[in-house]
Coordinates of C-alpha atoms in Angstrom, one line a residue:
X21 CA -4.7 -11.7 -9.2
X22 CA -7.4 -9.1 -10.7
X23 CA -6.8 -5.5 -9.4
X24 CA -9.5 -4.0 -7.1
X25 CA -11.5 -0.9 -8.0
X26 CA -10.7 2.3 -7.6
X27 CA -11.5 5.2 -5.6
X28 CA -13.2 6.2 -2.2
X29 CA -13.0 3.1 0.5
X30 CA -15.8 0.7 1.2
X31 CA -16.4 0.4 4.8
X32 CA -14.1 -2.7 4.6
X33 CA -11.0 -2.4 6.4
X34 CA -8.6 -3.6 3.7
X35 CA -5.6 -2.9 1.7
X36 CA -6.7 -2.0 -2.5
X37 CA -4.3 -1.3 -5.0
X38 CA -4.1 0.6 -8.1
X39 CA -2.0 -1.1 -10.5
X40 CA -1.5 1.4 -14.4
X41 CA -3.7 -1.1 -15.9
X42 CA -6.9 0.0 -14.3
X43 CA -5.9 3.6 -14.0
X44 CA -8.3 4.7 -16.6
X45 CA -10.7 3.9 -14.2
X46 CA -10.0 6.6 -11.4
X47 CA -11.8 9.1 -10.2
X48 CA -8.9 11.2 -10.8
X49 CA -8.8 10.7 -14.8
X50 CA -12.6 10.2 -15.8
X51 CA -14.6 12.8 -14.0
X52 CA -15.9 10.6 -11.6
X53 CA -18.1 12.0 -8.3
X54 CA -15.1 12.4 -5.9
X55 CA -13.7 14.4 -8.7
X56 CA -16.1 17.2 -8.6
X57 CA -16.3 16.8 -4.9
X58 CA -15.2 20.6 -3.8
X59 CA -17.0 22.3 -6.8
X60 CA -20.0 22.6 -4.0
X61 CA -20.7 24.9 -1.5
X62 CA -18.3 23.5 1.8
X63 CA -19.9 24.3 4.6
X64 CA -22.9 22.0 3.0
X65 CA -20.8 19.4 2.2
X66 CA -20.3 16.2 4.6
X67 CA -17.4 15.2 6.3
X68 CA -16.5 12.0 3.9
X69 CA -16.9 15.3 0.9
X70 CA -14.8 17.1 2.6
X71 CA -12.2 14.7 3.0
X72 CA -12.0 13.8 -1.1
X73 CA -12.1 17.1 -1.9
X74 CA -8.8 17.3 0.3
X75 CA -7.4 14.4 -1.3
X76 CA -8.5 15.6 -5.4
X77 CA -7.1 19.0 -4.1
X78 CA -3.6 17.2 -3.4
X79 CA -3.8 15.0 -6.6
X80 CA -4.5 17.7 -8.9
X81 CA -1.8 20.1 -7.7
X82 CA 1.1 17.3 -8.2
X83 CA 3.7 18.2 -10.9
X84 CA 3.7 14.9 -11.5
X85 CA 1.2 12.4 -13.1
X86 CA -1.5 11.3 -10.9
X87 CA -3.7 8.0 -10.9
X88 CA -5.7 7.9 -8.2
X89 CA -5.2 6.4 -4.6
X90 CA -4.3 3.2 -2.4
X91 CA -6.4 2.5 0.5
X92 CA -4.3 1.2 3.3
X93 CA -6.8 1.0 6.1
X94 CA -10.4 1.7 5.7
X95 CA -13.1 2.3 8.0
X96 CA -14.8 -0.5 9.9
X97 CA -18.1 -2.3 9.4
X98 CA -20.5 -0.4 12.0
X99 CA -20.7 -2.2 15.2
X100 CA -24.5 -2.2 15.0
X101 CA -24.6 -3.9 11.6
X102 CA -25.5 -7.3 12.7
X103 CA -26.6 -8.8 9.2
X104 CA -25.8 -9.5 5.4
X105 CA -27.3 -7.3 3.1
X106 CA -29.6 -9.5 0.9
X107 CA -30.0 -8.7 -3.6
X108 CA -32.6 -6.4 -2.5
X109 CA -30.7 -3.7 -0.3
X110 CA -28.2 -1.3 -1.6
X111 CA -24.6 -2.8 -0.8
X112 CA -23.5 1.2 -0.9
X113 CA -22.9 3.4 1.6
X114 CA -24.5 6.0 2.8
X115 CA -21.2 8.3 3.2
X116 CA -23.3 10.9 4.5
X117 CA -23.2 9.4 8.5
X118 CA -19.4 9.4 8.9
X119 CA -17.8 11.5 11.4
X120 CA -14.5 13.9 11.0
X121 CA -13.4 11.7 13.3
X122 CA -13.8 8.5 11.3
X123 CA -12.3 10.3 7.8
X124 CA -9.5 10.9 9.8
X125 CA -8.5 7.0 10.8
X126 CA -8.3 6.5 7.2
X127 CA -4.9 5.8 5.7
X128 CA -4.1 5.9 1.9
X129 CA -1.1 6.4 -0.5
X130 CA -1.7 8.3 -3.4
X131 CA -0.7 6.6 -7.0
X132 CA 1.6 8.5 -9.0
X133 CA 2.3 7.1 -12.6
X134 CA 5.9 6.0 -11.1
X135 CA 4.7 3.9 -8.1
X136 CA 1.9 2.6 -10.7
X137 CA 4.8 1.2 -12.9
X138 CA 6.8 0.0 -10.1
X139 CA 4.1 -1.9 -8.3
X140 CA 3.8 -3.9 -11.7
X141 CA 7.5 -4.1 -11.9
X142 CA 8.2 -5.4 -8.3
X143 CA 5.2 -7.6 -8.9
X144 CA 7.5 -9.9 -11.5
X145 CA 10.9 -9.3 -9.7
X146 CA 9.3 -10.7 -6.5
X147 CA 6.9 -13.3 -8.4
X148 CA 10.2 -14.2 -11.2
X149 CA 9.1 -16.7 -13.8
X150 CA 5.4 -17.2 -11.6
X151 CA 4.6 -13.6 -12.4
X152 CA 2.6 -14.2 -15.7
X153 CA 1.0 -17.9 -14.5
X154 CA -2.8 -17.9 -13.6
X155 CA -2.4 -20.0 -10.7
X156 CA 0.5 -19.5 -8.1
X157 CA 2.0 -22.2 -6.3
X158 CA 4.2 -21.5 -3.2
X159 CA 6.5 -23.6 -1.3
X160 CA 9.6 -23.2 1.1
X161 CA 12.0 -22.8 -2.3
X162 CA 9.4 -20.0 -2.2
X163 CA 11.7 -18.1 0.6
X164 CA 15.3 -19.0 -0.8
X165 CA 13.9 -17.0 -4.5
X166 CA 12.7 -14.1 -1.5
X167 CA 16.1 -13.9 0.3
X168 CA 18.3 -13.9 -2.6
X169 CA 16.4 -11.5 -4.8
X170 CA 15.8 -9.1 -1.9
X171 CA 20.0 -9.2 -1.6
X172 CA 19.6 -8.6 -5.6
X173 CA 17.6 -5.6 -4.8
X174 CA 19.2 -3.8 -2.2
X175 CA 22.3 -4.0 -3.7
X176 CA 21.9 -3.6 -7.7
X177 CA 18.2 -2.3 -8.1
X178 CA 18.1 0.1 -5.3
X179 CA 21.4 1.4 -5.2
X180 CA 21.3 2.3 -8.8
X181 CA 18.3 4.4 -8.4
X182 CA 19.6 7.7 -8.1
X183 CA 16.6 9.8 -6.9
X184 CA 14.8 9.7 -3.2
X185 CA 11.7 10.1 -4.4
X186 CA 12.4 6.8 -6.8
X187 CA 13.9 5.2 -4.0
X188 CA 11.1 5.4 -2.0
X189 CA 8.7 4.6 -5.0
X190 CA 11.1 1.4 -5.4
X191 CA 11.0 0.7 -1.3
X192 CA 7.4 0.9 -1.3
X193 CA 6.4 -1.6 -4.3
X194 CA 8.8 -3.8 -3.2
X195 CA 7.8 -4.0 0.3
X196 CA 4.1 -3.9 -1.0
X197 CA 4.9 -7.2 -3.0
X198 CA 6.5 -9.0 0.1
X199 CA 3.5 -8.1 2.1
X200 CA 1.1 -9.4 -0.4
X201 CA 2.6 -12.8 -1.1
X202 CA 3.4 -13.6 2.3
X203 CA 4.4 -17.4 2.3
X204 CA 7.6 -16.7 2.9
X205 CA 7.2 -15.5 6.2
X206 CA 6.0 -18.5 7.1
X207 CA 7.2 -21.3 5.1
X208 CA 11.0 -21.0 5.3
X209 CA 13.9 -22.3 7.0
X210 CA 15.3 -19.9 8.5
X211 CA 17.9 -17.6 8.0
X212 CA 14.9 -14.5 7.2
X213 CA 15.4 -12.4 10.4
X214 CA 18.7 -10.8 8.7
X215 CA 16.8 -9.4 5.3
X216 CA 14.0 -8.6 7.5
X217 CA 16.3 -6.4 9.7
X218 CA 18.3 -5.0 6.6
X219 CA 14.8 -3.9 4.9
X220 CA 13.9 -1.9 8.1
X221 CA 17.3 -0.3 8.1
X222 CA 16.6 0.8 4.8
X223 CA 13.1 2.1 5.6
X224 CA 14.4 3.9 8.5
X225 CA 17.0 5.6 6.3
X226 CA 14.4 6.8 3.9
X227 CA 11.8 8.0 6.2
X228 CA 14.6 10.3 7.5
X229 CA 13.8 12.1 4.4
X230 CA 11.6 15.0 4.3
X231 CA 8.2 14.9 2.6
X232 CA 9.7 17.1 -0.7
X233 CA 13.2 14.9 -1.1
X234 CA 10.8 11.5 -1.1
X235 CA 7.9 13.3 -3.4
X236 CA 5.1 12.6 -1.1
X237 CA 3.0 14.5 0.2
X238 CA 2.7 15.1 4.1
X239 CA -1.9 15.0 4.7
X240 CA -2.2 11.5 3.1
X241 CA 1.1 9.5 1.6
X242 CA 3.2 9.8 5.1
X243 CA 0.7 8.6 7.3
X244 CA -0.3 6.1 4.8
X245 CA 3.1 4.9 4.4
X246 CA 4.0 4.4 8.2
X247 CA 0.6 2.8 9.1
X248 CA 1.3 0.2 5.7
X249 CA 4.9 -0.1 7.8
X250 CA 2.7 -0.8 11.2
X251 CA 0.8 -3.7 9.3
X252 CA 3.9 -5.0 7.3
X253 CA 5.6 -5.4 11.1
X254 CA 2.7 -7.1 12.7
X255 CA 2.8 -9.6 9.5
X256 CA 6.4 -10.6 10.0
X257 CA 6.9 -9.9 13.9
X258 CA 3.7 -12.5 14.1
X259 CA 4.8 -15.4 11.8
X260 CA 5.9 -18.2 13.5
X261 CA 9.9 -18.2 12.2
X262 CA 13.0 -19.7 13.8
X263 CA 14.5 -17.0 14.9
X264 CA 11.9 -14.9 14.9
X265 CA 12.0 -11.6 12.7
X266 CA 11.9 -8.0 13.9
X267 CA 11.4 -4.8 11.6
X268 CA 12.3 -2.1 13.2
X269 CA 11.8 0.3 11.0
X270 CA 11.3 3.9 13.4

């Protein structure tokens, strides 16, 4: 699974990710345009500027190591874009025609170094001995390896982390990983509607939190965190599962 670019959205509405290995490649460590984004004059500057100068702001004033951002939910193909672009037009954007009220429907979580490392890490835990294979194959043994490592988790990875702000790195990679190899949710037999209810608990605990205890910052990371949550509860609360899961995670 090849990691995404990174950096402003497309006007795809999609999840990206930002795994260390392609963190040399962020705006946020090379230079790039949306890293020189509020060096302008501001009141010249568009909304879509404005809204990455915000977010370069935020990165750059982090104690901690920075790589870049997560798009959770991006902004939709224009209604009145009826065709395919052909090799001749420009597949860009021109950023220069959204709203401040389009910027603000975006969602991301910004990548520390930490979250970079344990995206990776709960990559293998959740993929085991899969994790380094080119091609993945998924069946219902699949969801017994998903219920007995998230038990694993929860009780000897998680509990040992001491921090909040690791926990919630931890939470988030973890839950990231589930989200992204979904079979489970629908290939099983059973028996998922009590890890899926013990993983909400756990998110609700966290999110109790304040912005400071969890390292995260309140413009961008929060929101983008609960509307990832939204999307990770429509996933599971729509697979068709016997009994049928709930995360309740607010």
């Amino acid at each position: 699974v090849s990691a995404p670019s990174i950096g402003p959205p497309s006007s795809t509405d999609t999840i990206e990710t930002m795994p260390k290995r392609a963190a040399e490649t962020s705006p946020t460590r090379n230079g790039g345009d949306d890293a020189n984004a509020g060096t302008g004059n501001k009141k010249d500057q568009s909304p879509h500027d404005a809204y990455f100068a915000r977010q370069q702001a935020i990165l750059d004033s982090q104690p901690i190591e920075m790589l870049g951002q997560m798009l959770i939910k991006g902004l939709p193909h224009s209604e009145d874009s009826d065709h395919e672009p052909d090799d001749s037009e420009s597949e860009e954007e021109d950023t220069s025609k959204f709203t401040e009220e389009q910027m603000s429907t975006l969602r991301f979580v910004l990548i520390s170094q930490s979250r970079a490392d344990k995206l990776d890490a709960m990559r293998d835990f959740v993929l085991g001995d899969q994790a380094n294979h080119t091609f993945l194959m998924f069946n219902t043994s699949f969801s017994y390896a998903i219920h007995n490592g998230f038990y694993d988790f929860k009780n000897r990875l998680y509990a040992k982390t001491k921090t909040f702000a690791e926990k919630f790195d931890l939470l988030f990679a973890y839950t990231y990983n589930l989200k992204e190899y979904d079979v489970w949710m629908h290939d099983n037999e059973g028996d998922m509607d009590r890890m899926v209810g013990d993983l909400a608990k756990m998110w609700k605990n966290l999110l109790k939190k304040d912005d400071a205890t969890l390292g995260i910052d309140p413009e961008f990371t929060r929101p983008g965190i609960l509307e990832f949550l939204e999307r990770f509860k429509k996933a599971v609360e729509q697979s068709e599962t016997e009994p049928p899961l709930e995360f309740v995670y607010q």
